[in-house]
């Protein structure tokens, strides 16, 4: 039987976690290692030179206190389940991760950590803000995961970023789009004159996104974007493309 490691960035109480585990348990042995609390927006951050306490929630289900999503996958791959994981699945996130969201997303960070280890990995998000229903998404993930497990060697070192809308029409494999936000920093001052800052903002526009993940979600399709680990821009390495003095 295959083994799937499940993590997320929404923590133990993430509403998409239990439906995901329930569906994946139909096709594999599932182990869950997640942050104890909410860790959205932590990207691929990891904890160095600090011990993190582990809490056993139930059989094959653990929470890492203060751990990042990537920490959880590292602990799973290097300690809990050494060389025994066939697939890493992160999610189901409560909001979409589209376009450049993948840079900031803890959901994607956890899945990318699996890909770094050479294990096929899925980062799964609901394609709506603060989704309430995850059963349809979990069922879709089970079907995708089953296909990946049959062709593991083809997906080595690949992280699939997946966004699932309600009543989806099908699946489209597409590139990332570009999301734009009206971000701003709120500032408050305490009685001693010390400043506190908070990043805030809302989604404004997807920009020019025909044929991208954003476009497909708007059309009612599941978007699947293969993310590779090498971020090198080879076009700028071509002879004569970039010069730096000398």
C-alpha positions in Angstrom: 0.0 0.0 0.0 1.2 3.5 -0.8 1.9 6.0 2.0 0.8 9.7 1.8 2.1 12.4 4.1 -0.5 15.2 4.6 0.3 18.6 5.9 -1.2 22.1 5.6 -0.7 25.7 6.8 -4.1 26.1 8.5 -3.2 23.9 11.4 -5.0 21.2 13.3 -8.4 23.0 13.0 -8.1 23.7 9.3 -11.5 22.9 7.8 -10.1 21.3 4.7 -7.9 18.8 6.6 -10.3 16.1 7.7 -12.2 15.8 4.4 -8.8 15.5 2.6 -7.6 12.8 5.0 -10.9 10.9 4.7 -10.7 10.7 0.9 -7.0 9.9 0.6 -7.4 7.1 3.2 -9.4 5.3 0.5 -6.3 4.9 -1.7 -3.3 4.9 0.7 -2.0 4.8 4.3 -2.2 8.5 5.5 0.0 10.2 8.0 -0.8 13.7 9.1 1.8 16.2 10.4 0.6 19.8 10.6 1.3 23.0 12.4 -0.5 23.3 15.7 -1.9 26.7 14.8 -2.5 28.8 11.7 0.6 29.4 9.6 -0.7 31.0 6.4 1.7 33.2 4.5 4.9 31.5 5.9 6.0 30.4 2.4 8.8 27.9 2.5 10.1 29.2 5.8 11.8 26.6 8.1 13.0 26.6 11.8 16.7 26.4 12.4 18.5 25.3 15.6 15.4 25.2 17.7 13.5 22.2 19.1 9.8 22.1 18.3 7.4 20.1 20.5 5.2 17.5 18.9 1.7 16.7 20.1 0.0 13.5 19.1 -3.6 14.3 18.2 -4.6 10.7 17.4 -3.2 7.6 15.7 -0.9 8.7 12.8 -1.9 12.4 13.4 0.7 14.8 14.9 0.8 18.6 15.4 4.1 20.6 15.6 3.9 23.5 18.1 5.3 26.6 16.4 6.4 24.6 13.4 6.0 25.9 9.8 4.3 23.8 7.1 7.8 23.1 5.6 9.0 22.1 9.0 6.2 19.6 9.3 7.1 17.9 6.0 10.8 17.9 6.8 10.1 16.2 10.1 7.9 13.7 8.4 10.3 12.8 5.6 13.5 12.8 7.7 12.3 11.4 11.0 8.7 10.1 11.3 8.5 8.3 8.0 12.1 7.9 6.7 12.1 6.8 3.0 8.5 5.6 3.3 6.5 8.4 1.6 5.1 8.0 -1.9 3.2 11.3 -2.1 3.0 14.6 -0.1 -0.3 16.4 -0.1 -0.7 19.9 1.4 -4.1 21.4 2.1 -6.9 21.8 1.5 -6.3 25.5 1.9 -9.3 27.7 2.7 -8.5 30.2 -0.1 -7.0 30.1 -3.6 -3.3 30.1 -4.2 -3.0 31.5 -7.7 -0.3 33.3 -9.6 2.4 34.8 -7.4 0.6 33.5 -4.3 2.7 30.4 -4.6 5.7 32.4 -3.4 4.0 33.3 -0.1 1.8 30.3 0.5 2.6 28.0 3.3 0.4 25.4 1.6 2.7 25.5 -1.4 5.8 25.6 0.8 4.9 22.3 2.4 4.4 20.6 -0.9 7.5 22.1 -2.5 9.5 20.6 0.4 8.3 17.2 -0.6 9.4 17.9 -4.2 12.8 18.9 -3.0 13.2 15.4 -1.6 12.2 13.9 -4.9 8.7 13.0 -3.9 5.6 13.9 -6.0 3.7 16.6 -4.2 0.4 18.4 -4.4 -0.5 21.8 -3.0 -4.3 22.0 -2.9 -6.5 25.0 -2.4 -10.2 25.8 -2.6 -10.8 28.3 -5.4 -13.0 30.6 -3.3 -12.4 32.8 -0.3 -12.9 31.1 3.0 -14.6 28.0 1.6 -17.1 26.2 3.7 -17.5 22.9 1.7 -14.5 20.7 1.0 -16.0 17.3 0.2 -16.0 17.9 -3.6 -12.4 19.2 -3.5 -11.2 16.2 -1.4 -12.8 13.8 -3.8 -11.0 15.5 -6.7 -7.7 15.4 -4.9 -8.2 11.6 -4.3 -8.7 11.1 -8.1 -5.6 13.2 -9.0 -3.5 11.5 -6.3 -4.4 8.0 -7.5 -3.2 8.9 -11.0 0.0 10.4 -9.7 0.8 7.3 -7.6 0.5 5.2 -10.7 3.1 7.4 -12.5 5.4 8.5 -9.6 8.6 8.5 -11.6 7.1 11.0 -14.1 6.5 13.5 -11.3 9.7 13.3 -9.3 10.8 16.8 -8.0 7.5 18.3 -9.2 5.0 20.2 -7.1 1.6 20.5 -8.6 -0.3 23.6 -7.5 -4.0 22.8 -7.6 -7.0 25.1 -7.2 -10.5 23.6 -7.1 -13.7 25.5 -7.7 -17.2 24.3 -6.8 -19.1 22.5 -9.5 -15.9 22.3 -11.6 -16.2 21.4 -15.3 -13.0 19.5 -15.6 -9.2 19.9 -15.2 -6.9 22.2 -17.1 -3.0 22.1 -16.9 -2.0 25.8 -17.2 0.7 28.3 -16.2 0.5 30.7 -13.3 -1.2 34.0 -13.9 -0.6 37.4 -12.3 -2.6 38.7 -9.3 -2.6 42.3 -8.2 -3.4 43.6 -4.7 -3.9 47.0 -3.3 -1.5 46.3 -0.4 -0.8 48.8 2.3 0.8 49.0 5.7 -1.2 50.1 8.7 0.7 51.8 11.5 -0.2 52.4 15.1 1.8 54.1 17.9 1.7 53.1 21.5 2.1 55.6 24.5 5.9 55.2 24.4 6.1 56.2 20.8 6.8 52.7 19.5 5.4 51.9 16.1 3.6 48.7 15.2 2.9 47.7 11.6 0.4 45.4 9.9 0.3 44.5 6.2 -3.3 44.6 4.8 -5.0 44.8 1.5 -7.5 43.0 -0.8 -7.4 41.4 -4.2 -7.9 43.9 -7.0 -7.3 42.3 -10.4 -5.8 39.4 -12.2 -4.4 41.5 -15.0 -3.9 39.9 -18.4 -4.3 36.2 -17.6 -5.8 34.5 -20.6 -5.1 30.8 -20.4 -3.6 30.9 -16.9 -4.7 29.4 -13.6 -6.7 32.5 -12.8 -8.5 32.4 -16.1 -9.4 28.7 -15.8 -10.7 29.1 -12.2 -12.9 31.9 -13.4 -14.2 29.6 -16.2 -15.0 26.9 -13.6 -12.1 24.5 -14.2 -9.7 22.9 -11.7 -6.3 24.5 -12.4 -3.2 22.4 -12.2 0.2 24.1 -12.5 3.4 22.1 -12.4 6.0 24.0 -10.4 9.7 23.2 -10.9 12.4 23.7 -8.3 15.0 25.4 -10.5 14.1 29.1 -10.6 17.0 30.0 -12.9 16.1 32.3 -15.8 18.1 30.5 -18.5 17.2 33.1 -21.1 19.4 35.6 -19.3 22.3 33.2 -19.2 22.6 32.9 -22.9 25.7 34.5 -24.2 25.4 38.3 -24.5 22.1 38.5 -22.7 23.5 40.1 -19.5 26.8 41.8 -18.9 28.2 42.9 -15.5 31.1 45.3 -16.2 34.6 44.1 -16.5 
